[in-house]
Amino acid sequence: MEQVEEDRSARISAFQGSTMADFSGETGLTASSLYPITGGRVFVVDGPPVAWSYGGYSNVTASRLLIQTELNERGATADGWTIGGTTRTGPCQLLPI
């Protein structure tokens, strides 16, 4: 499980320095929302829900990937935002990255 997490982190980190257009083009994922931060934007990518049950308990959770970006010289379209870092929560193993 630890190796899976390391591989996932490495694949997500590989997008650092790319644009949101590159990210969406390679993964097929698009942001469900965004919010401004000082010097840029955070794009929110919500993954598919994952349901699990064990011993009479069940739960449904979803992955959330937060992509911090900075505006580059290309304008305010998807290719105008350069990825500076990411944060993720939830079961992101189903994201096609």
PDB file of C-alpha atoms in Angstrom:
ATOM      1  CA  MET A   1       0.000   0.000   0.000  1.00  0.00           C
ATOM      2  CA  GLU A   2       2.868   2.327   0.815  1.00  0.00           C
ATOM      3  CA  GLN A   3       4.417   1.714  -2.615  1.00  0.00           C
ATOM      4  CA  VAL A   4       1.086   2.527  -4.303  1.00  0.00           C
ATOM      5  CA  GLU A   5       0.964   5.840  -2.420  1.00  0.00           C
ATOM      6  CA  GLU A   6       4.544   6.689  -3.409  1.00  0.00           C
ATOM      7  CA  ASP A   7       3.820   5.921  -7.069  1.00  0.00           C
ATOM      8  CA  ARG A   8       0.630   8.015  -7.004  1.00  0.00           C
ATOM      9  CA  SER A   9       2.457  10.952  -5.375  1.00  0.00           C
ATOM     10  CA  ALA A  10       5.235  10.762  -7.963  1.00  0.00           C
ATOM     11  CA  ARG A  11       2.759  10.741 -10.866  1.00  0.00           C
ATOM     12  CA  ILE A  12       0.865  13.723  -9.464  1.00  0.00           C
ATOM     13  CA  SER A  13       4.097  15.609  -8.708  1.00  0.00           C
ATOM     14  CA  ALA A  14       5.219  15.092 -12.303  1.00  0.00           C
ATOM     15  CA  PHE A  15       2.620  17.680 -13.377  1.00  0.00           C
ATOM     16  CA  GLN A  16       4.343  20.434 -11.417  1.00  0.00           C
ATOM     17  CA  GLY A  17       5.446  23.074 -13.934  1.00  0.00           C
ATOM     18  CA  SER A  18       2.827  21.915 -16.474  1.00  0.00           C
ATOM     19  CA  THR A  19      -0.324  23.842 -17.260  1.00  0.00           C
ATOM     20  CA  MET A  20      -3.890  22.961 -16.322  1.00  0.00           C
ATOM     21  CA  ALA A  21      -4.498  22.333 -20.038  1.00  0.00           C
ATOM     22  CA  ASP A  22      -1.658  19.772 -20.053  1.00  0.00           C
ATOM     23  CA  PHE A  23      -3.015  18.149 -16.888  1.00  0.00           C
ATOM     24  CA  SER A  24      -6.563  17.872 -18.252  1.00  0.00           C
ATOM     25  CA  GLY A  25      -5.368  16.706 -21.654  1.00  0.00           C
ATOM     26  CA  GLU A  26      -3.248  13.901 -20.207  1.00  0.00           C
ATOM     27  CA  THR A  27      -5.601  12.737 -17.450  1.00  0.00           C
ATOM     28  CA  GLY A  28      -9.050  13.598 -18.808  1.00  0.00           C
ATOM     29  CA  LEU A  29      -9.797  15.296 -15.463  1.00  0.00           C
ATOM     30  CA  THR A  30     -11.269  18.777 -15.291  1.00  0.00           C
ATOM     31  CA  ALA A  31     -11.786  21.065 -12.340  1.00  0.00           C
ATOM     32  CA  SER A  32     -15.213  21.038 -10.713  1.00  0.00           C
ATOM     33  CA  SER A  33     -14.540  24.438  -9.131  1.00  0.00           C
ATOM     34  CA  LEU A  34     -11.777  26.899  -8.382  1.00  0.00           C
ATOM     35  CA  TYR A  35     -10.978  29.675  -5.954  1.00  0.00           C
ATOM     36  CA  PRO A  36      -8.513  32.547  -5.994  1.00  0.00           C
ATOM     37  CA  ILE A  37      -5.416  32.638  -3.805  1.00  0.00           C
ATOM     38  CA  THR A  38      -2.681  35.227  -3.545  1.00  0.00           C
ATOM     39  CA  GLY A  39      -0.734  34.990  -6.780  1.00  0.00           C
ATOM     40  CA  GLY A  40      -2.979  32.441  -8.474  1.00  0.00           C
ATOM     41  CA  ARG A  41      -5.854  29.992  -8.233  1.00  0.00           C
ATOM     42  CA  VAL A  42      -6.592  26.608  -6.754  1.00  0.00           C
ATOM     43  CA  PHE A  43      -8.424  24.254  -9.079  1.00  0.00           C
ATOM     44  CA  VAL A  44     -10.530  21.581  -7.358  1.00  0.00           C
ATOM     45  CA  VAL A  45     -10.767  18.169  -9.036  1.00  0.00           C
ATOM     46  CA  ASP A  46     -13.263  15.777  -7.464  1.00  0.00           C
ATOM     47  CA  GLY A  47     -12.756  12.080  -8.099  1.00  0.00           C
ATOM     48  CA  PRO A  48     -15.329   9.323  -8.282  1.00  0.00           C
ATOM     49  CA  PRO A  49     -17.000   8.162  -5.062  1.00  0.00           C
ATOM     50  CA  VAL A  50     -15.725   4.962  -3.492  1.00  0.00           C
ATOM     51  CA  ALA A  51     -18.087   2.844  -1.388  1.00  0.00           C
ATOM     52  CA  TRP A  52     -16.918   0.237   1.074  1.00  0.00           C
ATOM     53  CA  SER A  53     -18.475  -2.014   3.683  1.00  0.00           C
ATOM     54  CA  TYR A  54     -16.924  -4.015   6.462  1.00  0.00           C
ATOM     55  CA  GLY A  55     -18.491  -5.760   9.426  1.00  0.00           C
ATOM     56  CA  GLY A  56     -21.857  -4.070   9.076  1.00  0.00           C
ATOM     57  CA  TYR A  57     -20.391  -0.596   8.537  1.00  0.00           C
ATOM     58  CA  SER A  58     -20.396   1.190   5.212  1.00  0.00           C
ATOM     59  CA  ASN A  59     -19.077   4.467   3.974  1.00  0.00           C
ATOM     60  CA  VAL A  60     -18.843   6.457   0.749  1.00  0.00           C
ATOM     61  CA  THR A  61     -15.955   8.843   0.228  1.00  0.00           C
ATOM     62  CA  ALA A  62     -14.483  10.653  -2.749  1.00  0.00           C
ATOM     63  CA  SER A  63     -11.068  11.890  -3.718  1.00  0.00           C
ATOM     64  CA  ARG A  64     -10.372  15.612  -3.858  1.00  0.00           C
ATOM     65  CA  LEU A  65      -7.308  16.961  -5.602  1.00  0.00           C
ATOM     66  CA  LEU A  66      -6.405  20.620  -5.016  1.00  0.00           C
ATOM     67  CA  ILE A  67      -4.090  22.022  -7.683  1.00  0.00           C
ATOM     68  CA  GLN A  68      -2.317  25.285  -6.813  1.00  0.00           C
ATOM     69  CA  THR A  69      -1.499  27.352  -9.897  1.00  0.00           C
ATOM     70  CA  GLU A  70       0.074  30.644 -10.921  1.00  0.00           C
ATOM     71  CA  LEU A  71      -0.942  32.778 -13.886  1.00  0.00           C
ATOM     72  CA  ASN A  72       1.584  32.625 -16.720  1.00  0.00           C
ATOM     73  CA  GLU A  73       1.941  34.818 -19.818  1.00  0.00           C
ATOM     74  CA  ARG A  74      -0.613  32.839 -21.864  1.00  0.00           C
ATOM     75  CA  GLY A  75      -3.737  34.467 -20.385  1.00  0.00           C
ATOM     76  CA  ALA A  76      -6.565  33.251 -18.181  1.00  0.00           C
ATOM     77  CA  THR A  77      -7.479  30.059 -20.066  1.00  0.00           C
ATOM     78  CA  ALA A  78      -6.455  26.554 -18.958  1.00  0.00           C
ATOM     79  CA  ASP A  79      -3.070  26.885 -20.671  1.00  0.00           C
ATOM     80  CA  GLY A  80      -2.495  30.144 -18.786  1.00  0.00           C
ATOM     81  CA  TRP A  81      -2.268  28.494 -15.349  1.00  0.00           C
ATOM     82  CA  THR A  82       0.986  26.758 -14.366  1.00  0.00           C
ATOM     83  CA  ILE A  83       0.822  24.078 -11.671  1.00  0.00           C
ATOM     84  CA  GLY A  84       2.955  24.809  -8.632  1.00  0.00           C
ATOM     85  CA  GLY A  85       1.805  22.062  -6.288  1.00  0.00           C
ATOM     86  CA  THR A  86      -0.971  19.693  -5.315  1.00  0.00           C
ATOM     87  CA  THR A  87      -2.740  18.446  -2.228  1.00  0.00           C
ATOM     88  CA  ARG A  88      -5.039  15.443  -2.166  1.00  0.00           C
ATOM     89  CA  THR A  89      -7.447  13.819   0.237  1.00  0.00           C
ATOM     90  CA  GLY A  90      -9.586  10.723   0.124  1.00  0.00           C
ATOM     91  CA  PRO A  91      -9.229   7.589  -2.001  1.00  0.00           C
ATOM     92  CA  CYS A  92      -7.390   9.071  -4.988  1.00  0.00           C
ATOM     93  CA  GLN A  93      -6.274   5.674  -6.270  1.00  0.00           C
ATOM     94  CA  LEU A  94      -9.122   5.718  -8.796  1.00  0.00           C
ATOM     95  CA  LEU A  95      -8.001   8.962 -10.456  1.00  0.00           C
ATOM     96  CA  PRO A  96      -6.595   8.239 -13.928  1.00  0.00           C
ATOM     97  CA  ILE A  97      -3.173   9.694 -13.200  1.00  0.00           C
TER      98      ILE A  97
END
